[in-house]
CSV table of C-alpha atoms in Angstrom, one decimal:
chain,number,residue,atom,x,y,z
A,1,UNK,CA,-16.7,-17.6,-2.1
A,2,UNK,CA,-17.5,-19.6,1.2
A,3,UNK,CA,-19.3,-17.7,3.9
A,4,UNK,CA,-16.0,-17.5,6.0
A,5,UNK,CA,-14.0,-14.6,7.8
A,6,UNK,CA,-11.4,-13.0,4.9
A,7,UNK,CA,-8.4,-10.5,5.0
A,8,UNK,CA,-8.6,-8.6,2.5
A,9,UNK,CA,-5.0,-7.1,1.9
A,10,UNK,CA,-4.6,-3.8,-0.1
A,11,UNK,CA,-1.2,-2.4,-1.6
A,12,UNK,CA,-1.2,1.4,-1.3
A,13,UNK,CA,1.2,2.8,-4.5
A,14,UNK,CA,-0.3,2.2,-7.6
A,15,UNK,CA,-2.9,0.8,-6.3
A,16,UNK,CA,-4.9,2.3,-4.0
A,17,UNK,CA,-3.5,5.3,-5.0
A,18,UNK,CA,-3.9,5.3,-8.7
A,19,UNK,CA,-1.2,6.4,-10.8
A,20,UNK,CA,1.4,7.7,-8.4
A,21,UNK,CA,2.8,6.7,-5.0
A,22,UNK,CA,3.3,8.3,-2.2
A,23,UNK,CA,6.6,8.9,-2.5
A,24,UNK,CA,5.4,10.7,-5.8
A,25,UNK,CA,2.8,13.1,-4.0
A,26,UNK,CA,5.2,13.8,-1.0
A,27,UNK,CA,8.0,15.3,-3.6
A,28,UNK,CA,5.5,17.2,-5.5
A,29,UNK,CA,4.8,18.7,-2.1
A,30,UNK,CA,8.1,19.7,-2.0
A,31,UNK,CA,9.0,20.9,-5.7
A,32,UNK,CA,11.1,17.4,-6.2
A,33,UNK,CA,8.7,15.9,-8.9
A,34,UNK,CA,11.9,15.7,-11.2
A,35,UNK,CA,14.4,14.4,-8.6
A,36,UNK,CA,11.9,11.5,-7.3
A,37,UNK,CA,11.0,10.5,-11.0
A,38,UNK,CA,14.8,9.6,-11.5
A,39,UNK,CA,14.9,8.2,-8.5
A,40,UNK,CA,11.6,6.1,-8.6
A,41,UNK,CA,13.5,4.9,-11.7
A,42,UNK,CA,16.4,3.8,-10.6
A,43,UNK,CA,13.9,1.4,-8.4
A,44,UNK,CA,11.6,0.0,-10.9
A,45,UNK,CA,14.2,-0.8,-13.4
A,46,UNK,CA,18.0,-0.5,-12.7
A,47,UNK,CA,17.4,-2.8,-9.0
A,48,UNK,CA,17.4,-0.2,-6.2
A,49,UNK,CA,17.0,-2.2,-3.2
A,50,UNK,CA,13.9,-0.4,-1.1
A,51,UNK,CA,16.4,0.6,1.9
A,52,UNK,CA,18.8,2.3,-0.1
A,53,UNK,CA,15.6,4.2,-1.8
A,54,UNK,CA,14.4,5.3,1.5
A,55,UNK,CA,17.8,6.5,2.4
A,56,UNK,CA,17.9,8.7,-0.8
A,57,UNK,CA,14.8,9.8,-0.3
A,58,UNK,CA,14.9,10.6,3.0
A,59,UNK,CA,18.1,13.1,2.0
A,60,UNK,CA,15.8,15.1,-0.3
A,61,UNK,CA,12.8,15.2,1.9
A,62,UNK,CA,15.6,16.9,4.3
A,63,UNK,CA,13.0,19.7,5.0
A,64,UNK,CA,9.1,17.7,4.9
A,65,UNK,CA,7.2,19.1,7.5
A,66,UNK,CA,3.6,17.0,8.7
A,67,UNK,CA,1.7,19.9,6.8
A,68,UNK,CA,3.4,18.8,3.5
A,69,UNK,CA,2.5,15.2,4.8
A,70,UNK,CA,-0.8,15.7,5.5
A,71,UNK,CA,-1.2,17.9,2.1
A,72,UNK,CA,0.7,15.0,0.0
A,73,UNK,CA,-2.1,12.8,1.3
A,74,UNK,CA,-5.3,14.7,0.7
A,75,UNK,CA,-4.3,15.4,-2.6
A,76,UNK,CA,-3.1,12.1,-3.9
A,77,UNK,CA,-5.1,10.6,-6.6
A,78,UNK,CA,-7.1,7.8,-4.7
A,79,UNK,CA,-9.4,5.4,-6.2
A,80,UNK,CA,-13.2,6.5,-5.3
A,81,UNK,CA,-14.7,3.9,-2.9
A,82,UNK,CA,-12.3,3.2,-0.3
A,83,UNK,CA,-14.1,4.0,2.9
A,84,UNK,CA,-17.3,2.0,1.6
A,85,UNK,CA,-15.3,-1.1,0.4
A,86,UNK,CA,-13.8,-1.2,3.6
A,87,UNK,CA,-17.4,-0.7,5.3
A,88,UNK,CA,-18.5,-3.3,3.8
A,89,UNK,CA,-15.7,-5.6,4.4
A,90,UNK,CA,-16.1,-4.5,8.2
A,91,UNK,CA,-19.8,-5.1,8.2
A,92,UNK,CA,-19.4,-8.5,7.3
A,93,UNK,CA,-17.1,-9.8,9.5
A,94,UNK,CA,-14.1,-9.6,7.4
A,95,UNK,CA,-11.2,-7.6,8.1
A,96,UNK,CA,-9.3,-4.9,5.8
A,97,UNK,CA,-5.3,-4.2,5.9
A,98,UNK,CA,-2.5,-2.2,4.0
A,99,UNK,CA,0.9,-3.3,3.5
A,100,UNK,CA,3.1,-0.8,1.2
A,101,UNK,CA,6.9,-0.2,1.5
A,102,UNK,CA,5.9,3.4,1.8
A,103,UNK,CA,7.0,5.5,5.0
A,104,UNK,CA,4.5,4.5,7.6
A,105,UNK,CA,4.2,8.0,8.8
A,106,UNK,CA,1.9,8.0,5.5
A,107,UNK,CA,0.5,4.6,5.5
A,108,UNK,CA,-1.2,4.3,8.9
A,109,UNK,CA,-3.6,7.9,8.0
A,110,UNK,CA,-5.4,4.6,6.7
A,111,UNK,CA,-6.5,3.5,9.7
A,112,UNK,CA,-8.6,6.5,9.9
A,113,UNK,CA,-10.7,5.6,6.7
A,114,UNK,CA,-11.4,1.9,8.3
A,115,UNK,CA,-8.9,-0.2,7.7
A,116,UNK,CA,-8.3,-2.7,10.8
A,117,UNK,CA,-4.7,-2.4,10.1
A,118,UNK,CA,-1.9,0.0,8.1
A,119,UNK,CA,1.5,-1.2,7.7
A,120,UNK,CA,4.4,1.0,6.0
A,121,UNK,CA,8.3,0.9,6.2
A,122,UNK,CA,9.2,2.4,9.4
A,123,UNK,CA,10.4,6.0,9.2
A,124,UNK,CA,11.4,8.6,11.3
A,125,UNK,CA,8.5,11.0,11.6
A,126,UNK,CA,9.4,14.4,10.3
A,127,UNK,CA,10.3,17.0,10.9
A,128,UNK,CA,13.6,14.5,10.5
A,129,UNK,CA,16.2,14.6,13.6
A,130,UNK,CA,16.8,11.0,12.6
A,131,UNK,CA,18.1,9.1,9.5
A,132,UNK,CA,16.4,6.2,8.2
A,133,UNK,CA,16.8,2.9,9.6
A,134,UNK,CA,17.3,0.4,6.7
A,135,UNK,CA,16.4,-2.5,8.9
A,136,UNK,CA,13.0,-0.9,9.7
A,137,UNK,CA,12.1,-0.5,5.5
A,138,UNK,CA,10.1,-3.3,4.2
A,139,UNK,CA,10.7,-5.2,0.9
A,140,UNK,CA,8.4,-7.8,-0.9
A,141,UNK,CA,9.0,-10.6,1.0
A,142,UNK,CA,7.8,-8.4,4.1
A,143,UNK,CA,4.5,-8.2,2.6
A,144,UNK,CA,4.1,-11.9,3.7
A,145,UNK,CA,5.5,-11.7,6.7
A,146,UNK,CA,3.1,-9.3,7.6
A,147,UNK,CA,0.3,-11.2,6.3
A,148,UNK,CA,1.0,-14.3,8.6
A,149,UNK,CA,1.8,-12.0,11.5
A,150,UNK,CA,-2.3,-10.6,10.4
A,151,UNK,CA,-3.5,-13.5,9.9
A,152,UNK,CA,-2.9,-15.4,13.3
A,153,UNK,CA,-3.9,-11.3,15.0
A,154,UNK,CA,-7.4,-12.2,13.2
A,155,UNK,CA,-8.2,-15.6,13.4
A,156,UNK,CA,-7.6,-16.5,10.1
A,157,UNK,CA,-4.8,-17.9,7.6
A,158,UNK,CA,-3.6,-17.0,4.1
A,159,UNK,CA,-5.8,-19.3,2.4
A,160,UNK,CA,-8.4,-16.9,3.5
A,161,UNK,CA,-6.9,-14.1,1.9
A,162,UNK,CA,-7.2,-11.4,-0.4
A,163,UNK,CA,-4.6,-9.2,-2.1
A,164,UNK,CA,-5.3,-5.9,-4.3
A,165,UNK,CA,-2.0,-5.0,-6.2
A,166,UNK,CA,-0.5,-3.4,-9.3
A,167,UNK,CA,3.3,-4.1,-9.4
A,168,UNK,CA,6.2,-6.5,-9.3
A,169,UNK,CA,6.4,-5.6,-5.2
A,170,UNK,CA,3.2,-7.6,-5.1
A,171,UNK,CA,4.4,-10.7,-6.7
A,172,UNK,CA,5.4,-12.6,-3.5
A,173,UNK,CA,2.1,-11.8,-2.0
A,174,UNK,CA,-0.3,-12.8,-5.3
A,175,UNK,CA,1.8,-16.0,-5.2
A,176,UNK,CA,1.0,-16.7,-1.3
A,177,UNK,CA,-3.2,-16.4,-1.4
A,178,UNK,CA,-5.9,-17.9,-3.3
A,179,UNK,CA,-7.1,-14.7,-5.0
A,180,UNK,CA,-5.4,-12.0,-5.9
A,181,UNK,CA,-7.0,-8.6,-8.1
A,182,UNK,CA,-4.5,-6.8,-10.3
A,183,UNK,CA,-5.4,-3.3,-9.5
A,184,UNK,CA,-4.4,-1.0,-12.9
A,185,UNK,CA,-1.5,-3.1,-13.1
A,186,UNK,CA,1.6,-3.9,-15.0
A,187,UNK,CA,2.7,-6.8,-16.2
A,188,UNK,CA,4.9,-8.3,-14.1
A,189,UNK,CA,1.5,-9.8,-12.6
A,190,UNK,CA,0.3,-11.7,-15.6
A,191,UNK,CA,-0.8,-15.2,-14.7
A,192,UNK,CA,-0.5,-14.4,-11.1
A,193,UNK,CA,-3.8,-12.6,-10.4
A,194,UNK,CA,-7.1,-14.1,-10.7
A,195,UNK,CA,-9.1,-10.9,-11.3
A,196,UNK,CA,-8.1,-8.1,-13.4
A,197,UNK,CA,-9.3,-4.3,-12.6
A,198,UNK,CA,-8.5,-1.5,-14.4
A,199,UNK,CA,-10.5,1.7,-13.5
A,200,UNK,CA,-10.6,4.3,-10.6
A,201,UNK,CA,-13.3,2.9,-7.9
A,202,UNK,CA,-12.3,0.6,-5.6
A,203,UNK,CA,-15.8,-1.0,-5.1
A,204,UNK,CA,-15.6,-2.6,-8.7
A,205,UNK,CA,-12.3,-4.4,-8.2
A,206,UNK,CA,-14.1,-5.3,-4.9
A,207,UNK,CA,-17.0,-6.9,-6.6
A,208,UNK,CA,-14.9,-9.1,-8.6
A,209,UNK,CA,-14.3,-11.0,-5.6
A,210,UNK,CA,-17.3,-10.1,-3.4
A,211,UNK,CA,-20.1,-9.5,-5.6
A,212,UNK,CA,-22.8,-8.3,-3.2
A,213,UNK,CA,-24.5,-10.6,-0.6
């Protein structure tokens, strides 16, 4: 890869997170395991659109409180290697961003391991006064949106890009940039990534693309 300024774009369910979602960790918090599973699977394979998932979620997470948040997050399965992959994409210029569909009172405790930017579906923050706003929940298309939006913030366009994924919500995204690492992955991203990584530390999947300089 040419010695020029990247974005490096990470998905965070199933991906950065390996295994789960946060959606998954935030009901276990909450005893819901069972009632998200059924839920999460009306998503992945009978068409749930993402709004309507929030808006069912958001009715059993009627009681989440910012402890159960901020419990739900230190105890999520992440991949090792996250903070130093995205110290090393800082130190060299290059800047780091998650995009996920998941609430973004969630997605933007990123920031605080070094990412230059954390996007998420917009949520009321609990505990909830509010209900969702559909129009504020991102979908896959988003992810691309968001990318440009990035891209022209940093200086640099999606031919400079890099996406980490693992799931059909990543599709639009592999599809837009030049390379793309399937992250643990299923296979609704066959023949779109050009790397494949299947293990728990972020810097490996990061080497594929990046080996070190």
């Amino acid at each position: 890869m040419a010695s020029v300024r990247r974005l490096h774009l990470f998905d965070l369910d199933g991906t950065l997170i390996r295994g789960s979602a946060a959606a998954v960790e935030i009901s276990r918090q909450l005893g819901l395991s069972a009632e998200i599973a059924e839920l999460e699977s009306h998503f992945f394979s009978r068409g749930m659109a993402p709004d309507e998932f929030a808006v069912q979620a958001r009715a059993l997470w009627a009681d989440l409180t910012m402890e159960q948040v901020s419990a739900a997050f230190d105890g999520a399965p992440w991949l090792a290697g996250i903070r130093e992959v995205w110290a090393d994409i800082r130190s060299q210029g290059d800047y780091c961003a998650v995009i996920s569909l998941s609430p973004d009172f969630f997605v933007r405790r990123l920031l605080d391991w070094g990412a230059h930017a954390a996007h998420g579906s917009r949520w009321p923050v609990p505990p909830f006064t509010e209900p969702v706003d559909r129009a504020g929940i991102l979908n896959p298309a988003a992810k691309v949106e968001i990318a440009n939006r990035l891209c022209a913030e940093f200086g640099v366009s999606l031919d400079d890009c890099v996406a980490y994924g693992d799931s059909m919500s990543d599709a639009e995204i592999f599809a837009a940039v030049p390379w793309a690492v399937a992250v643990n992955a299923d296979h609704h991203l066959s023949g779109l990534a050009t790397h494949t990584y299947s293990g728990s530390d972020l810097r490996e999947a990061y080497e594929l693309v990046c080996p070190a300089r």
